[in-house]
XYZ file of C-alpha atoms in Angstrom:
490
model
C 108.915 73.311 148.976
C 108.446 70.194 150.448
C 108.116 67.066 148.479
C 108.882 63.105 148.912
C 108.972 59.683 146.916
C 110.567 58.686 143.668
C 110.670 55.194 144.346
C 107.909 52.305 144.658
C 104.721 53.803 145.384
C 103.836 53.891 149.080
C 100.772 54.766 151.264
C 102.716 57.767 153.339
C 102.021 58.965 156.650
C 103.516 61.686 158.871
C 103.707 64.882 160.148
C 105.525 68.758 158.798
C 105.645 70.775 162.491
C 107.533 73.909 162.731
C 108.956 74.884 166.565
C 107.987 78.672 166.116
C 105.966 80.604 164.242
C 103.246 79.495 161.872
C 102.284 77.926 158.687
C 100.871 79.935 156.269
C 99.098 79.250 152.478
C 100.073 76.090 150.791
C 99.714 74.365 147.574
C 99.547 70.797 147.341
C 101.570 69.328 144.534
C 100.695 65.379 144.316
C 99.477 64.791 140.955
C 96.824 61.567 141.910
C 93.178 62.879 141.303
C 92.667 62.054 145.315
C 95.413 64.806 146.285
C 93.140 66.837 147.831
C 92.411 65.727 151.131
C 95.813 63.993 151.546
C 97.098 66.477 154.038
C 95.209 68.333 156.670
C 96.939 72.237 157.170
C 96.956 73.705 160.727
C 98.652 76.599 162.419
C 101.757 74.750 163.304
C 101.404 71.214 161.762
C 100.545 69.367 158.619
C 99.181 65.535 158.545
C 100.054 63.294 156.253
C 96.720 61.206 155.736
C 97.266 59.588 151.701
C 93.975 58.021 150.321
C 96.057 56.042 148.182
C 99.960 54.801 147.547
C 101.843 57.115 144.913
C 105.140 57.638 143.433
C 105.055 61.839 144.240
C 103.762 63.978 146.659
C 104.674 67.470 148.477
C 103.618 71.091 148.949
C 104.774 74.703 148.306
C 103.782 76.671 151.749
C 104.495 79.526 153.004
C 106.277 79.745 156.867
C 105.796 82.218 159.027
C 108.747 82.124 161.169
C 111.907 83.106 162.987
C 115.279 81.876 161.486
C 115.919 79.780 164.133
C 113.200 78.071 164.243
C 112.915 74.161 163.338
C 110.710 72.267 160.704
C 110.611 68.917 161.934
C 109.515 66.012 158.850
C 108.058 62.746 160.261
C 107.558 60.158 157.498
C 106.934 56.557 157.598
C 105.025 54.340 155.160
C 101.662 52.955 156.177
C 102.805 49.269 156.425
C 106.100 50.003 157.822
C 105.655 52.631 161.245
C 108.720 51.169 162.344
C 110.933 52.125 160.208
C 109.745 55.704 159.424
C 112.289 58.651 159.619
C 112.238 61.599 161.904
C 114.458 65.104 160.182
C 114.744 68.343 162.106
C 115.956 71.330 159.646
C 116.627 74.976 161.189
C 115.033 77.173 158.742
C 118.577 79.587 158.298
C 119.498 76.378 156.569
C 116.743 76.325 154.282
C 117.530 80.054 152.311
C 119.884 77.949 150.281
C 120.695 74.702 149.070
C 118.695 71.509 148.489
C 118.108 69.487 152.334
C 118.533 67.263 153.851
C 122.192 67.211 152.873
C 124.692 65.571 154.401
C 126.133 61.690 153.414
C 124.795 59.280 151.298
C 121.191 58.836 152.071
C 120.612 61.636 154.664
C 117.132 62.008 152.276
C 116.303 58.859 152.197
C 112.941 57.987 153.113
C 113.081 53.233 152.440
C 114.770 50.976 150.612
C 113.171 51.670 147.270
C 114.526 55.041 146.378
C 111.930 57.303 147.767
C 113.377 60.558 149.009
C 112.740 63.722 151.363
C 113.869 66.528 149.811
C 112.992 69.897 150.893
C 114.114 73.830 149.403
C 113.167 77.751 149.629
C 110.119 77.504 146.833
C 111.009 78.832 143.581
C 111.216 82.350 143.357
C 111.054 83.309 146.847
C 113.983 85.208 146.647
C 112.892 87.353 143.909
C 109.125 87.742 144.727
C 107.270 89.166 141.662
C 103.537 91.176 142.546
C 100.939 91.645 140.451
C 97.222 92.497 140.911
C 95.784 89.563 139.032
C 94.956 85.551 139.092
C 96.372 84.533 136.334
C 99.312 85.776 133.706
C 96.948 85.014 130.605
C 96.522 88.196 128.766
C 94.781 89.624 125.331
C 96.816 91.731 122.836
C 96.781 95.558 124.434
C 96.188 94.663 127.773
C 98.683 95.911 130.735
C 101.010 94.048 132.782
C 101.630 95.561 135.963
C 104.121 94.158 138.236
C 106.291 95.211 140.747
C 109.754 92.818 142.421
C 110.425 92.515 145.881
C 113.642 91.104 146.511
C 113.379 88.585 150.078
C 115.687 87.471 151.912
C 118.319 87.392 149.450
C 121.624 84.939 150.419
C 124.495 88.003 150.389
C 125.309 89.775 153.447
C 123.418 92.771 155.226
C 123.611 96.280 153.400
C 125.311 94.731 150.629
C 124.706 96.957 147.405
C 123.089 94.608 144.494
C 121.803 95.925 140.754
C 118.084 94.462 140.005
C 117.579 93.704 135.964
C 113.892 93.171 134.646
C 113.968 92.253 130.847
C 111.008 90.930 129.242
C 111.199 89.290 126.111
C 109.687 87.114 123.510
C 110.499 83.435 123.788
C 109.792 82.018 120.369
C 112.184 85.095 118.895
C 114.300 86.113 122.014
C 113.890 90.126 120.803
C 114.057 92.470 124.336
C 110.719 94.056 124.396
C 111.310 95.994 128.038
C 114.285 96.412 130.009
C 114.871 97.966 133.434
C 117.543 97.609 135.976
C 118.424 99.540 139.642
C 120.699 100.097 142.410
C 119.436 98.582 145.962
C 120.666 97.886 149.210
C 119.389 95.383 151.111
C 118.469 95.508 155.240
C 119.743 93.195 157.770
C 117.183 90.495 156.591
C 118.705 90.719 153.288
C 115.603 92.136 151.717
C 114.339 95.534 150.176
C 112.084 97.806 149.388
C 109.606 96.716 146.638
C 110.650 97.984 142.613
C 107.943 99.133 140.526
C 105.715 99.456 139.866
C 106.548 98.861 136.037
C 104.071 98.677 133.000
C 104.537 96.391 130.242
C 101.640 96.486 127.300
C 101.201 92.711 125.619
C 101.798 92.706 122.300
C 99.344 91.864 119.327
C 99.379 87.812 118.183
C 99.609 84.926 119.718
C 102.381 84.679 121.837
C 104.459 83.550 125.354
C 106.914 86.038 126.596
C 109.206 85.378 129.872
C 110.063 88.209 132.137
C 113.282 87.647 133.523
C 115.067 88.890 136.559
C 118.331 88.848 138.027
C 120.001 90.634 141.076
C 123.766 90.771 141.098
C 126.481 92.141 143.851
C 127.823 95.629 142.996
C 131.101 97.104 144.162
C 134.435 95.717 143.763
C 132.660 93.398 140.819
C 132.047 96.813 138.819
C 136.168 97.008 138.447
C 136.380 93.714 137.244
C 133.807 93.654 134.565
C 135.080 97.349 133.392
C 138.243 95.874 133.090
C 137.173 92.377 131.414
C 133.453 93.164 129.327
C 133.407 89.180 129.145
C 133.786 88.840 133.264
C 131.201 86.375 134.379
C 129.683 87.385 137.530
C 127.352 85.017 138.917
C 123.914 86.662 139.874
C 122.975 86.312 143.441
C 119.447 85.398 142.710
C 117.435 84.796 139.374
C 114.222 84.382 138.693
C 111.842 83.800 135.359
C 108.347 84.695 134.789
C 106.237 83.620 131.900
C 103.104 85.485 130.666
C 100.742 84.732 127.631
C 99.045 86.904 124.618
C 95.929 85.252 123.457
C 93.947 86.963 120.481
C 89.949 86.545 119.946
C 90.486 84.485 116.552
C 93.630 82.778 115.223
C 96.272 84.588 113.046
C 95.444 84.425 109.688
C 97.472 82.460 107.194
C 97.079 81.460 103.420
C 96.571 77.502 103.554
C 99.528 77.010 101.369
C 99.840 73.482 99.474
C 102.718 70.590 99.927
C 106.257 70.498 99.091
C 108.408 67.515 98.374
C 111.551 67.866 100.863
C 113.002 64.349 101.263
C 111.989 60.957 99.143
C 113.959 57.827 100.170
C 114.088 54.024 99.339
C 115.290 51.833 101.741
C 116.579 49.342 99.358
C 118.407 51.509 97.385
C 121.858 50.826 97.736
C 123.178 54.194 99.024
C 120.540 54.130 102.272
C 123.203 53.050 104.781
C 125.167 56.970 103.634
C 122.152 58.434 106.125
C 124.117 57.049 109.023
C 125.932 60.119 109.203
C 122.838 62.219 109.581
C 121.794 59.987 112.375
C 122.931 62.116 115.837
C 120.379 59.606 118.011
C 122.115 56.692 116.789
C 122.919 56.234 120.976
C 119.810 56.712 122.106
C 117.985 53.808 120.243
C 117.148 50.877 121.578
C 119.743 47.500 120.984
C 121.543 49.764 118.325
C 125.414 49.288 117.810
C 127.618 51.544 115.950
C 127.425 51.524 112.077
C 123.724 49.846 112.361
C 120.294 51.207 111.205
C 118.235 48.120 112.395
C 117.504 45.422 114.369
C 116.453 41.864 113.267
C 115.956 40.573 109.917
C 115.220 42.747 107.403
C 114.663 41.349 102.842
C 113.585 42.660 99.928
C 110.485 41.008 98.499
C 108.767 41.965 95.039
C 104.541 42.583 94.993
C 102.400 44.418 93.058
C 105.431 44.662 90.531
C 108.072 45.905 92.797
C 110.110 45.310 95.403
C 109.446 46.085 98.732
C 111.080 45.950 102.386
C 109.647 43.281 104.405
C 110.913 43.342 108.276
C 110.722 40.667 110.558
C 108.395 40.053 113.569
C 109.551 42.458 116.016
C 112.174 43.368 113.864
C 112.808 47.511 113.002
C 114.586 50.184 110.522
C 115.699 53.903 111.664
C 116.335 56.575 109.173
C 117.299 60.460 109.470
C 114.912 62.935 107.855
C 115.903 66.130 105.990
C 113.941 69.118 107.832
C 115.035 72.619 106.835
C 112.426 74.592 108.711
C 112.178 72.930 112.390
C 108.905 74.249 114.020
C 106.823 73.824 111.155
C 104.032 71.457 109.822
C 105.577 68.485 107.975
C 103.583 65.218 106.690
C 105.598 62.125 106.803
C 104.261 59.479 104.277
C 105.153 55.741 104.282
C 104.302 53.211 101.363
C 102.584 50.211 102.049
C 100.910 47.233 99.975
C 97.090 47.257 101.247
C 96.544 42.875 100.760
C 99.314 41.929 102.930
C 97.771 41.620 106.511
C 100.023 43.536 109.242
C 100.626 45.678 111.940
C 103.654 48.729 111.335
C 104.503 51.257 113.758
C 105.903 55.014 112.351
C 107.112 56.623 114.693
C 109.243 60.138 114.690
C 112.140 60.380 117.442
C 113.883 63.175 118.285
C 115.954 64.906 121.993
C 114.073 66.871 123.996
C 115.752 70.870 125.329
C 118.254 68.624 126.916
C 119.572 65.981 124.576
C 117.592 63.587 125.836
C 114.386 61.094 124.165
C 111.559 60.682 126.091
C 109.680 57.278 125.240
C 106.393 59.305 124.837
C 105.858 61.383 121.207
C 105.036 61.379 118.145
C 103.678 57.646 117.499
C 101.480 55.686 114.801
C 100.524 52.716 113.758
C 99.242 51.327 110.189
C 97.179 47.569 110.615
C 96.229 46.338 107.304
C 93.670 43.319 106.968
C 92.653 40.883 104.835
C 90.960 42.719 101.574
C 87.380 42.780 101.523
C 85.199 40.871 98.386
C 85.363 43.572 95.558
C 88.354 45.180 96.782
C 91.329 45.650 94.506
C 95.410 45.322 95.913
C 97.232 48.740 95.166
C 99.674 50.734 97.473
C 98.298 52.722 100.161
C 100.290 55.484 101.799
C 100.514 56.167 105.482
C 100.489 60.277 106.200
C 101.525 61.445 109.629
C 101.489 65.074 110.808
C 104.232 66.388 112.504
C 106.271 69.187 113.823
C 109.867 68.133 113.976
C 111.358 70.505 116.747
C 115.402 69.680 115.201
C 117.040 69.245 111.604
C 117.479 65.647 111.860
C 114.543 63.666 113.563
C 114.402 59.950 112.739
C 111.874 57.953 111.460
C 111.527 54.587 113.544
C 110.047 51.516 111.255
C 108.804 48.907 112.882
C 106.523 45.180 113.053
C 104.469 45.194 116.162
C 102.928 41.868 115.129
C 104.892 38.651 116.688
C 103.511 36.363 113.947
C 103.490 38.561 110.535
C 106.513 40.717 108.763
C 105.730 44.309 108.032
C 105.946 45.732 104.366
C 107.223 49.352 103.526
C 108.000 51.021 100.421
C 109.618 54.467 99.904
C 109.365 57.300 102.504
C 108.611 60.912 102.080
C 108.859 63.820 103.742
C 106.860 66.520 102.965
C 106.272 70.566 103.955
C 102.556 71.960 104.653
C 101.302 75.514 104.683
C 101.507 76.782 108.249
C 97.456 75.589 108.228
C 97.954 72.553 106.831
C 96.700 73.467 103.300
C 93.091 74.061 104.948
C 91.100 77.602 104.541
C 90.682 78.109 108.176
C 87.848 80.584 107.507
C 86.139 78.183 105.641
C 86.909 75.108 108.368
C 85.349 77.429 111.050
C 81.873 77.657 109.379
C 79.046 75.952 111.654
C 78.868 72.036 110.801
C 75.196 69.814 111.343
C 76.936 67.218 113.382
C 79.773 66.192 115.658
C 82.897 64.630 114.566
C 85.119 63.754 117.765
C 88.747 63.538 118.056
C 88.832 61.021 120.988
C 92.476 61.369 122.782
C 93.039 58.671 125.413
C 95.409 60.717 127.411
C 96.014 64.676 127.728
C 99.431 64.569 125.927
C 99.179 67.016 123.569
C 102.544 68.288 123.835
C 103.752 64.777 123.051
C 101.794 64.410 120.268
C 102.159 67.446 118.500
C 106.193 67.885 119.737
C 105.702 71.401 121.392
C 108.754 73.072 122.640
C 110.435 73.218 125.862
C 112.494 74.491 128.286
C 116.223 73.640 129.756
C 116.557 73.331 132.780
C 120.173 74.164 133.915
C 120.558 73.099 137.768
C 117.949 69.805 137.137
C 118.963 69.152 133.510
C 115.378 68.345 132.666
C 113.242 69.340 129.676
C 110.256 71.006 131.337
C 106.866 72.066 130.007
C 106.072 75.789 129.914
C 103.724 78.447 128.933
C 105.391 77.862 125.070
C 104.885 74.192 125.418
C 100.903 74.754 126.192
C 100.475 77.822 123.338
C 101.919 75.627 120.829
C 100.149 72.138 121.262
C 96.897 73.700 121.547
C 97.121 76.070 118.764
C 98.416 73.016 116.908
C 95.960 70.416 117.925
C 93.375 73.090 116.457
C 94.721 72.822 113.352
C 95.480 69.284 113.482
C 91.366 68.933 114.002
C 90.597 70.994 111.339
C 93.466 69.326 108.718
C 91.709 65.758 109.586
C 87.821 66.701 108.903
C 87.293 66.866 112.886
C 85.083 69.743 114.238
C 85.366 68.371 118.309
C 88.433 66.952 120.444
C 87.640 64.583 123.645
C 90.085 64.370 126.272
C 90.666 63.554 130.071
C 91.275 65.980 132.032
C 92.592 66.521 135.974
C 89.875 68.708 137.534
């Protein structure tokens, strides 16, 4: 795996050239929707010919090679041949490792932060077979697989166990579980393993098919001897496959339940601090503080009311006791008094971390019409807090007007959103569009993901995809909506 930038976008050019051998299949990686084009494949070189300046580029391809054979990276930016840089790697160095390594800013590619770094591709080591295109399966089908273990990093002959354990990855309950004896050759490789059958169960469903191969020998002794011995595997590698059904899972619609009801004016609002683990992770907030700016009480409509100022905001924890499932959060708000007020729910990602993108809205609240009669309105917003304690973000996003709130509720829907989706189903006359600006359905809908240990990132999977579609359908249905429109990368 080859890839480069991370700093200021730049038009790159260059050239990937191996010494020996040849290249084989590769898979461009760029994410611009001119990426293909932007490097020209032969037998022993690649150019580097980018339509366009980006922040990301690279490739997966495969090398065809002796060990001792050198890939050579030439990389300069258009404007700038000058100051380009020329790295020479020997591919025994590549097996392991992230390159090229070395002092500070062996990788670096200019001034700006852009970077050359270059690995074996993920799963190489551990190279999983199968006689299909894609790992998208219906309920009863077979998965049929087989592992070839490739030039694994131990020495030659050494004696390693392979362990294949699928299993399900909302639930984590083993559903197959193998595990052998090999030796490996003086390439550190071995014969294939399989092949192995797994049948997909029925529902909806993602399950990850994970494989490890650790040294034997002398480490037997010490795990005997110690059951809680950690022995680090020589390679790992995961897998992820999908169970579709024909037609959704049915569900009763189930109706609303009251879990949380606040006021922010009541006088025992500032006690939620303690429920409040993203209090570091919000913006220009110090330690004992739930806001920002000026916040009053003002009465209307014949009651008081929080009024923020301009640009001014309020966080507050929420009580969730089922995490994963549907919740409507509803905010009070007088319908005469022009303004704009963001709602927003924050919570970490798998890794502790929030990401500025996710579950967003907005309420904007104009003059009343002639005829029209001043009452409280109520904000809902659907969502599907992934922890125990998300936060609801208050804010004004007008610079020239206060925003108004009243009390704030959180309440539970029916895993369908209190709609009969047999009866949502049935054929309608006419279109009614969702229109999504940008494909971020796992944002919206705050789909689960997946830790990653040696990056410490919160990356999309096969889970992430499953459950922000299957949500958005519901979502669709829930709102009156029989059509969503969305970009898409082709």
């Amino acid at each position: 795996r080859i890839t480069f930038g991370g700093g200021a976008p730049q038009l790159w050019r260059g050239t990937i050239a191996l010494s020996d051998g040849r290249f084989g299949d590769a898979q461009l990686l760029g994410l611009d929707s001119d990426e293909p084009g932007s490097m020209a494949l032969g037998p022993r070189t690649i150019q580097i010919r980018q339509p366009s300046p980006r922040t990301y580029d690279g490739l997966d391809v495969d090398v065809h090679a002796p060990l001792d054979a050198t890939l050579r990276i030439k990389l300069h930016a258009n404007d700038a041949p000058a100051a380009g840089r020329d790295f020479q790697l020997r591919l025994a160095d590549l097996t392991t490792g992230i390159h090229p390594s070395g002092p500070d800013g062996a990788d670096r590619l200019d001034e700006t932060g852009n970077r050359l770094v270059v690995s074996r591709a993920p799963g190489d080591a551990l190279r999983v077979t199968f006689e299909r295109d894609h790992l998208v399966f219906s309920p009863g089908e077979t998965f049929r697989f087989s592992i070839v273990p490739h030039a694994l990093t131990a020495e030659a002959g050494a004696s390693l166990r392979l362990k294949a354990e699928i299993v399900s990855r909302a639930s984590g309950r083993s559903l197959f579980a193998q595990e052998q004896d090999v030796r490996l050759d003086m390439e550190g490789s071995a014969a294939p393993w399989g092949p192995w059958e797994f049948v997909v169960p029925e529902g909806d469903a993602v399950y990850d098919l994970n494989i490890s191969a650790s040294r034997r020998g002398r480490f037997d002794t010490l795990v005997a001897a110690n059951p809680l011995a950690e022995i680090k595997p020589v390679a790992e590698r995961q897998v992820q496959l999908v169970g579709i059904g024909e037609s959704p899972t049915a569900t009763a619609p189930g109706g609303e339940e009251l879990l949380d009801e606040f006021d922010p004016l009541t006088p025992n609002w500032t006690e939620r601090v303690a429920r409040l683990p993203l209090l570091k992770h919000l913006p220009r907030m110090q330690k004992g503080h739930l806001s920002a700016g000026r916040s009053s009480a003002i009465e209307h409509l014949g009651r008081k009311w929080t009024q923020l100022d301009p640009d001014a905001w309020q966080a507050h924890p929420l009580s969730i006791d089922a995490p994963g499932a549907p919740h409507v959060l509803e905010v009070e708000f007088p319908n005469d008094l022009p303004q704009t007020l963001g709602v927003s729910v924050i919570e970490a990602n798998a890794v502790g971390d929030v990401e500025p993108l996710g579950v967003d809205s907005a309420v904007r609240v104009e003059p009343l019409a002639s005829g029209q009669i001043a009452d409280i309105a109520r904000h809902r917003l659907v969502f599907w807090p992934r922890t125990r304690t998300p936060v609801v973000l208050l804010i004004g996003h007008d610079a020239q007007r206060p925003a108004v709130f009243g009390r704030v509720r959180v309440l539970r829907l029916g895993e369908n959103l209190g709609v009969d989706a047999s009866a949502a189903a049935a054929p309608q006359p006419r279109m009614i569009a969702a229109w999504f600006d940008k494909p971020l359905g796992p944002e919206m809908f705050s789909a689960a993901q997946q830790a990653d240990g040696p990056t410490r990132r919160s990356l999309d999977d096969w889970r992430t995809f499953l459950e922000s579609t299957t949500r958005l359908g519901k979502y669709l249905r829930y709102a009156g909506y029989n059509t969503a429109v969305m970009p898409a990368i082709s």
